[in-house]
Amino acid sequence: MKKIFLVALAAVTLTFAACQQGDKKSGKKITIGYVNWAEGVAMTNLAKVLLEQQGYTVTLKNADVAPIFAAVAGGDADVFMDTWMPVTHKTYMETFGDKVTVLGTSFDSARIGLVVPDYVDARTIGDLDKYKTAFDGKVVGIDAGAGIMAKAEDAIRAYGLDYELQSSSEAAMMATLKKNIDEKTPVVVTGWAPHHMFARYKLRFLEDPKMVFGEMEKIMTIANNEFTVKDTAAVNFFRKFKLNSEALSSLMNAMADADGREEMAVKQWISEHEALVKEWM
């Protein structure tokens, strides 16, 4: 927790990047923070397009998860749509929870853990000790401040593994996963579902009998407390925003295949799910 908290404090000073413009004449503005995680990028861009169609100017702010929580709590961002509970982001909610409001659950069948290709022999997290040489004694992770990294460190301790948890980024983790699968060599990564990695490759979670990673996670949308009373129309939209596995998977796949045309991909997805998005507006 100490490590995560220090990362959060240090990261507050980071400068956010990227912004998009919508209808500037309406005067309705909203800032959405997001981390470069596939499901969050997909949901955030979907919300952006839908809100812009309602006349909002939507600004997207991208950073690691710690500064995103700090930004929403401090009012520098209004909303964050990729809060995983009750395990992954518990520490951040304990730190910032009194300054943010949970607007709702957008997806209720999420999961985190250690993930391997289906061809490896290890079945449980405890098995990793037996196959240490094959895995080179490394778990390939993502950004250091991510909640799943803290849980992976907990798992290494809980199972007494002599492994190093390597921090990188989601993109670097995916590149390492692809390389090992192409070469059919063992690799273990910090993984989560929903994620398009499960559509691209044959993967499985290592069994976790000690339940370090918990059971099912919920992906929730949080908002700055003041924002929740300032713009009730937008708040109602985020409260209704819900996706099932099929809908979120298809959205993420559309984004993954967009190749620079993400907005067009989102609009095409919306046209194919008109009845669903109509429920949110």
Short mmCIF file of C-alpha atoms in Angstrom, two decimals:
data_model
loop_
_atom_site.label_atom_id
_atom_site.label_comp_id
_atom_site.label_asym_id
_atom_site.label_seq_id
_atom_site.Cartn_x
_atom_site.Cartn_y
_atom_site.Cartn_z
CA MET A 1 0.00 0.00 0.00
CA LYS A 2 2.85 2.34 0.87
CA LYS A 3 4.38 1.86 -2.55
CA ILE A 4 1.12 2.53 -4.32
CA PHE A 5 0.45 5.61 -2.20
CA LEU A 6 3.89 7.05 -2.96
CA VAL A 7 3.39 6.42 -6.64
CA ALA A 8 0.07 8.21 -6.41
CA LEU A 9 1.56 11.26 -4.75
CA ALA A 10 4.47 11.46 -7.15
CA ALA A 11 2.26 10.98 -10.14
CA VAL A 12 -0.01 13.88 -9.25
CA THR A 13 2.56 16.18 -10.80
CA LEU A 14 2.49 14.45 -14.15
CA THR A 15 1.14 16.38 -17.08
CA PHE A 16 -1.80 14.79 -18.76
CA ALA A 17 -1.79 14.29 -22.48
CA ALA A 18 -4.24 14.33 -25.33
CA CYS A 19 -7.51 16.05 -25.73
CA GLN A 20 -10.33 15.84 -28.19
CA GLN A 21 -12.81 18.51 -29.12
CA GLY A 22 -16.54 18.20 -29.60
CA ASP A 23 -19.29 20.73 -30.01
CA LYS A 24 -17.81 23.86 -28.41
CA LYS A 25 -21.01 25.86 -28.76
CA SER A 26 -23.04 23.87 -26.26
CA GLY A 27 -21.06 24.88 -23.19
CA LYS A 28 -21.42 21.37 -21.81
CA LYS A 29 -18.00 20.04 -20.91
CA ILE A 30 -16.74 16.86 -19.36
CA THR A 31 -13.27 15.48 -18.72
CA ILE A 32 -12.76 11.72 -18.61
CA GLY A 33 -9.54 10.23 -17.28
CA TYR A 34 -8.36 6.91 -18.63
CA VAL A 35 -5.42 4.49 -18.42
CA ASN A 36 -4.05 2.67 -21.46
CA TRP A 37 -5.88 -0.54 -20.64
CA ALA A 38 -7.86 -2.06 -23.49
CA GLU A 39 -11.26 -2.19 -21.82
CA GLY A 40 -10.93 1.33 -20.40
CA VAL A 41 -9.80 2.81 -23.71
CA ALA A 42 -12.75 1.14 -25.45
CA MET A 43 -15.40 2.23 -22.93
CA THR A 44 -13.99 5.75 -22.64
CA ASN A 45 -14.00 6.30 -26.40
CA LEU A 46 -17.54 4.93 -26.63
CA ALA A 47 -18.70 7.35 -23.92
CA LYS A 48 -16.89 10.21 -25.64
CA VAL A 49 -18.64 9.66 -28.97
CA LEU A 50 -22.06 9.31 -27.34
CA LEU A 51 -21.63 12.41 -25.17
CA GLU A 52 -20.39 14.46 -28.12
CA GLN A 53 -23.54 13.43 -29.98
CA GLN A 54 -25.40 15.02 -27.04
CA GLY A 55 -23.52 18.29 -27.50
CA TYR A 56 -20.73 17.86 -24.97
CA THR A 57 -17.15 18.94 -25.40
CA VAL A 58 -15.30 15.88 -24.14
CA THR A 59 -11.67 16.04 -23.05
CA LEU A 60 -9.77 12.80 -22.54
CA LYS A 61 -6.86 12.76 -20.11
CA ASN A 62 -4.47 9.84 -20.22
CA ALA A 63 -2.12 8.83 -17.40
CA ASP A 64 -1.22 5.96 -15.08
CA VAL A 65 -3.88 4.84 -12.67
CA ALA A 66 -2.50 6.64 -9.60
CA PRO A 67 -2.65 10.16 -11.09
CA ILE A 68 -6.03 9.38 -12.63
CA PHE A 69 -7.49 8.62 -9.19
CA ALA A 70 -5.82 11.76 -7.82
CA ALA A 71 -7.17 13.83 -10.71
CA VAL A 72 -10.77 12.66 -10.23
CA ALA A 73 -10.54 13.18 -6.48
CA GLY A 74 -9.09 16.68 -6.97
CA GLY A 75 -11.47 17.75 -9.73
CA ASP A 76 -8.91 17.84 -12.54
CA ALA A 77 -10.94 15.08 -14.19
CA ASP A 78 -14.66 14.46 -13.79
CA VAL A 79 -14.94 10.73 -14.42
CA PHE A 80 -12.90 7.51 -14.56
CA MET A 81 -14.62 4.47 -16.09
CA ASP A 82 -12.10 1.72 -15.28
CA THR A 83 -12.19 1.20 -11.51
CA TRP A 84 -11.87 -2.49 -10.62
CA MET A 85 -13.35 -3.61 -7.30
CA PRO A 86 -13.38 -5.16 -4.77
CA VAL A 87 -9.72 -6.21 -5.09
CA THR A 88 -7.68 -4.47 -7.80
CA HIS A 89 -8.19 -0.82 -6.88
CA LYS A 90 -9.16 -1.26 -3.24
CA THR A 91 -6.12 0.69 -2.05
CA TYR A 92 -6.91 3.64 -4.30
CA MET A 93 -10.53 3.69 -3.15
CA GLU A 94 -9.37 3.62 0.46
CA THR A 95 -7.11 6.60 -0.30
CA PHE A 96 -9.44 8.70 -2.44
CA GLY A 97 -12.88 7.21 -1.75
CA ASP A 98 -14.21 10.13 0.30
CA LYS A 99 -13.69 12.50 -2.65
CA VAL A 100 -15.25 10.38 -5.37
CA THR A 101 -18.68 8.85 -5.96
CA VAL A 102 -19.31 5.45 -7.49
CA LEU A 103 -21.82 6.03 -10.29
CA GLY A 104 -22.36 2.39 -11.12
CA THR A 105 -21.06 -0.90 -12.43
CA SER A 106 -20.46 -1.02 -16.18
CA PHE A 107 -19.31 -4.66 -16.26
CA ASP A 108 -19.75 -7.27 -13.55
CA SER A 109 -17.85 -10.35 -14.76
CA ALA A 110 -14.24 -9.19 -14.71
CA ARG A 111 -11.29 -11.16 -13.39
CA ILE A 112 -7.59 -10.65 -12.66
CA GLY A 113 -4.74 -13.10 -12.10
CA LEU A 114 -1.66 -14.69 -13.60
CA VAL A 115 -2.17 -15.86 -17.17
CA VAL A 116 -0.27 -18.41 -19.27
CA PRO A 117 -0.59 -19.86 -22.78
CA ASP A 118 -2.55 -23.12 -22.77
CA TYR A 119 0.50 -25.16 -23.84
CA VAL A 120 2.46 -24.63 -20.59
CA ASP A 121 2.45 -27.35 -17.95
CA ALA A 122 1.83 -25.16 -14.89
CA ARG A 123 -1.80 -25.32 -13.74
CA THR A 124 -1.67 -23.37 -10.47
CA ILE A 125 0.27 -20.36 -9.23
CA GLY A 126 2.05 -22.71 -6.84
CA ASP A 127 3.27 -24.75 -9.85
CA LEU A 128 5.40 -21.83 -10.98
CA ASP A 129 8.00 -22.74 -8.39
CA LYS A 130 8.46 -26.14 -10.03
CA TYR A 131 8.86 -24.61 -13.50
CA LYS A 132 10.98 -21.62 -12.50
CA THR A 133 13.73 -22.33 -15.03
CA ALA A 134 11.26 -22.63 -17.90
CA PHE A 135 9.72 -19.26 -17.00
CA ASP A 136 13.16 -17.72 -16.35
CA GLY A 137 11.92 -16.83 -12.88
CA LYS A 138 9.94 -13.85 -14.19
CA VAL A 139 6.35 -12.68 -14.18
CA VAL A 140 5.80 -10.10 -16.91
CA GLY A 141 3.67 -7.26 -15.58
CA ILE A 142 2.31 -3.89 -16.64
CA ASP A 143 2.77 -0.38 -15.19
CA ALA A 144 4.12 -0.41 -11.65
CA GLY A 145 1.23 1.48 -10.07
CA ALA A 146 -1.48 -0.82 -11.38
CA GLY A 147 -3.50 -2.64 -8.74
CA ILE A 148 -2.90 -5.98 -10.43
CA MET A 149 0.84 -5.48 -9.89
CA ALA A 150 0.34 -5.13 -6.15
CA LYS A 151 -1.76 -8.30 -6.13
CA ALA A 152 0.91 -10.11 -8.20
CA GLU A 153 3.50 -9.14 -5.58
CA ASP A 154 1.11 -10.47 -2.92
CA ALA A 155 0.79 -13.74 -4.87
CA ILE A 156 4.56 -14.16 -5.16
CA ARG A 157 4.82 -13.78 -1.37
CA ALA A 158 1.76 -15.91 -0.57
CA TYR A 159 2.97 -18.84 -2.68
CA GLY A 160 6.62 -18.43 -1.67
CA LEU A 161 7.80 -18.01 -5.26
CA ASP A 162 11.38 -17.04 -6.05
CA TYR A 163 10.21 -14.93 -8.99
CA GLU A 164 10.83 -11.37 -10.14
CA LEU A 165 7.81 -9.28 -11.10
CA GLN A 166 8.83 -7.18 -14.09
CA SER A 167 6.97 -3.89 -14.61
CA SER A 168 6.47 -2.60 -18.13
CA SER A 169 3.29 -1.48 -19.87
CA GLU A 170 0.27 -3.24 -21.31
CA ALA A 171 1.72 -2.85 -24.82
CA ALA A 172 5.12 -4.25 -23.76
CA MET A 173 3.47 -7.10 -21.87
CA MET A 174 1.40 -7.98 -24.93
CA ALA A 175 4.49 -7.86 -27.16
CA THR A 176 6.32 -10.26 -24.82
CA LEU A 177 3.30 -12.56 -24.69
CA LYS A 178 3.06 -12.63 -28.50
CA LYS A 179 6.78 -13.31 -28.92
CA ASN A 180 6.68 -16.25 -26.53
CA ILE A 181 3.53 -17.68 -28.12
CA ASP A 182 5.06 -17.35 -31.59
CA GLU A 183 8.10 -19.26 -30.30
CA LYS A 184 5.91 -21.54 -28.17
CA THR A 185 8.00 -20.88 -25.06
CA PRO A 186 6.66 -20.55 -21.49
CA VAL A 187 5.62 -17.12 -20.25
CA VAL A 188 3.47 -15.90 -17.38
CA VAL A 189 1.91 -12.43 -17.39
CA THR A 190 -0.34 -10.33 -15.20
CA GLY A 191 -3.64 -10.68 -17.03
CA TRP A 192 -7.23 -9.62 -16.75
CA ALA A 193 -10.51 -10.32 -18.44
CA PRO A 194 -12.20 -8.86 -20.35
CA HIS A 195 -9.23 -8.35 -22.66
CA HIS A 196 -8.74 -8.97 -26.35
CA MET A 197 -5.70 -11.18 -25.54
CA PHE A 198 -8.17 -14.00 -24.85
CA ALA A 199 -9.68 -13.62 -28.32
CA ARG A 200 -6.27 -13.60 -29.99
CA TYR A 201 -4.56 -16.44 -28.14
CA LYS A 202 -5.42 -19.63 -26.28
CA LEU A 203 -4.77 -18.59 -22.70
CA ARG A 204 -5.88 -19.55 -19.21
CA PHE A 205 -5.64 -18.18 -15.71
CA LEU A 206 -3.44 -20.13 -13.32
CA GLU A 207 -5.56 -21.56 -10.54
CA ASP A 208 -5.34 -19.51 -7.36
CA PRO A 209 -6.37 -21.77 -4.43
CA LYS A 210 -5.31 -19.11 -1.91
CA MET A 211 -7.62 -16.60 -3.62
CA VAL A 212 -4.98 -13.87 -3.64
CA PHE A 213 -6.61 -12.33 -6.70
CA GLY A 214 -10.14 -12.76 -5.34
CA GLU A 215 -13.10 -13.96 -7.39
CA MET A 216 -15.09 -11.89 -9.85
CA GLU A 217 -14.33 -8.20 -10.13
CA LYS A 218 -16.65 -5.38 -11.11
CA ILE A 219 -15.63 -2.52 -13.39
CA MET A 220 -17.13 0.64 -11.98
CA THR A 221 -17.36 4.28 -12.99
CA ILE A 222 -16.35 6.86 -10.41
CA ALA A 223 -16.81 10.63 -10.53
CA ASN A 224 -15.64 13.67 -8.62
CA ASN A 225 -18.12 14.43 -5.84
CA GLU A 226 -18.83 17.96 -7.07
CA PHE A 227 -19.38 16.74 -10.61
CA THR A 228 -22.13 14.38 -9.47
CA VAL A 229 -24.31 17.33 -8.43
CA LYS A 230 -23.20 19.68 -11.22
CA ASP A 231 -24.28 17.68 -14.26
CA THR A 232 -27.08 15.26 -13.49
CA ALA A 233 -27.71 14.48 -17.15
CA ALA A 234 -24.18 13.19 -17.66
CA VAL A 235 -24.28 11.42 -14.31
CA ASN A 236 -27.46 9.61 -15.36
CA PHE A 237 -25.75 8.53 -18.58
CA PHE A 238 -22.82 7.03 -16.68
CA ARG A 239 -25.15 5.38 -14.15
CA LYS A 240 -26.95 3.57 -17.00
CA PHE A 241 -23.79 2.68 -18.96
CA LYS A 242 -23.57 -1.15 -18.75
CA LEU A 243 -22.06 -3.79 -21.03
CA ASN A 244 -22.29 -7.56 -21.01
CA SER A 245 -19.45 -9.86 -22.09
CA GLU A 246 -20.51 -10.02 -25.73
CA ALA A 247 -20.94 -6.28 -26.05
CA LEU A 248 -17.67 -5.36 -24.34
CA SER A 249 -15.69 -8.01 -26.23
CA SER A 250 -17.03 -6.84 -29.57
CA LEU A 251 -16.25 -3.22 -28.68
CA MET A 252 -12.69 -4.08 -27.65
CA ASN A 253 -12.15 -6.13 -30.79
CA ALA A 254 -13.43 -3.26 -32.93
CA MET A 255 -10.98 -0.91 -31.22
CA ALA A 256 -8.09 -3.36 -31.52
CA ASP A 257 -8.66 -3.66 -35.26
CA ALA A 258 -9.27 0.06 -35.85
CA ASP A 259 -5.66 0.87 -36.84
CA GLY A 260 -5.91 4.62 -36.28
CA ARG A 261 -9.62 4.89 -37.10
CA GLU A 262 -10.94 4.33 -33.58
CA GLU A 263 -13.71 6.92 -33.74
CA MET A 264 -15.05 5.38 -36.94
CA ALA A 265 -14.90 1.94 -35.31
CA VAL A 266 -16.83 3.18 -32.29
CA LYS A 267 -19.50 4.79 -34.47
CA GLN A 268 -19.87 1.57 -36.43
CA TRP A 269 -20.20 -0.36 -33.14
CA ILE A 270 -22.87 2.09 -31.98
CA SER A 271 -24.83 1.58 -35.20
CA GLU A 272 -24.78 -2.17 -34.53
CA HIS A 273 -25.94 -1.74 -30.91
CA GLU A 274 -28.53 1.02 -31.21
CA ALA A 275 -31.01 -0.58 -28.82
CA LEU A 276 -28.39 -0.93 -26.10
CA VAL A 277 -26.99 2.59 -26.25
CA LYS A 278 -30.53 4.01 -26.43
CA GLU A 279 -31.07 2.65 -22.92
CA TRP A 280 -28.27 4.87 -21.60
CA MET A 281 -29.37 8.19 -23.12
#
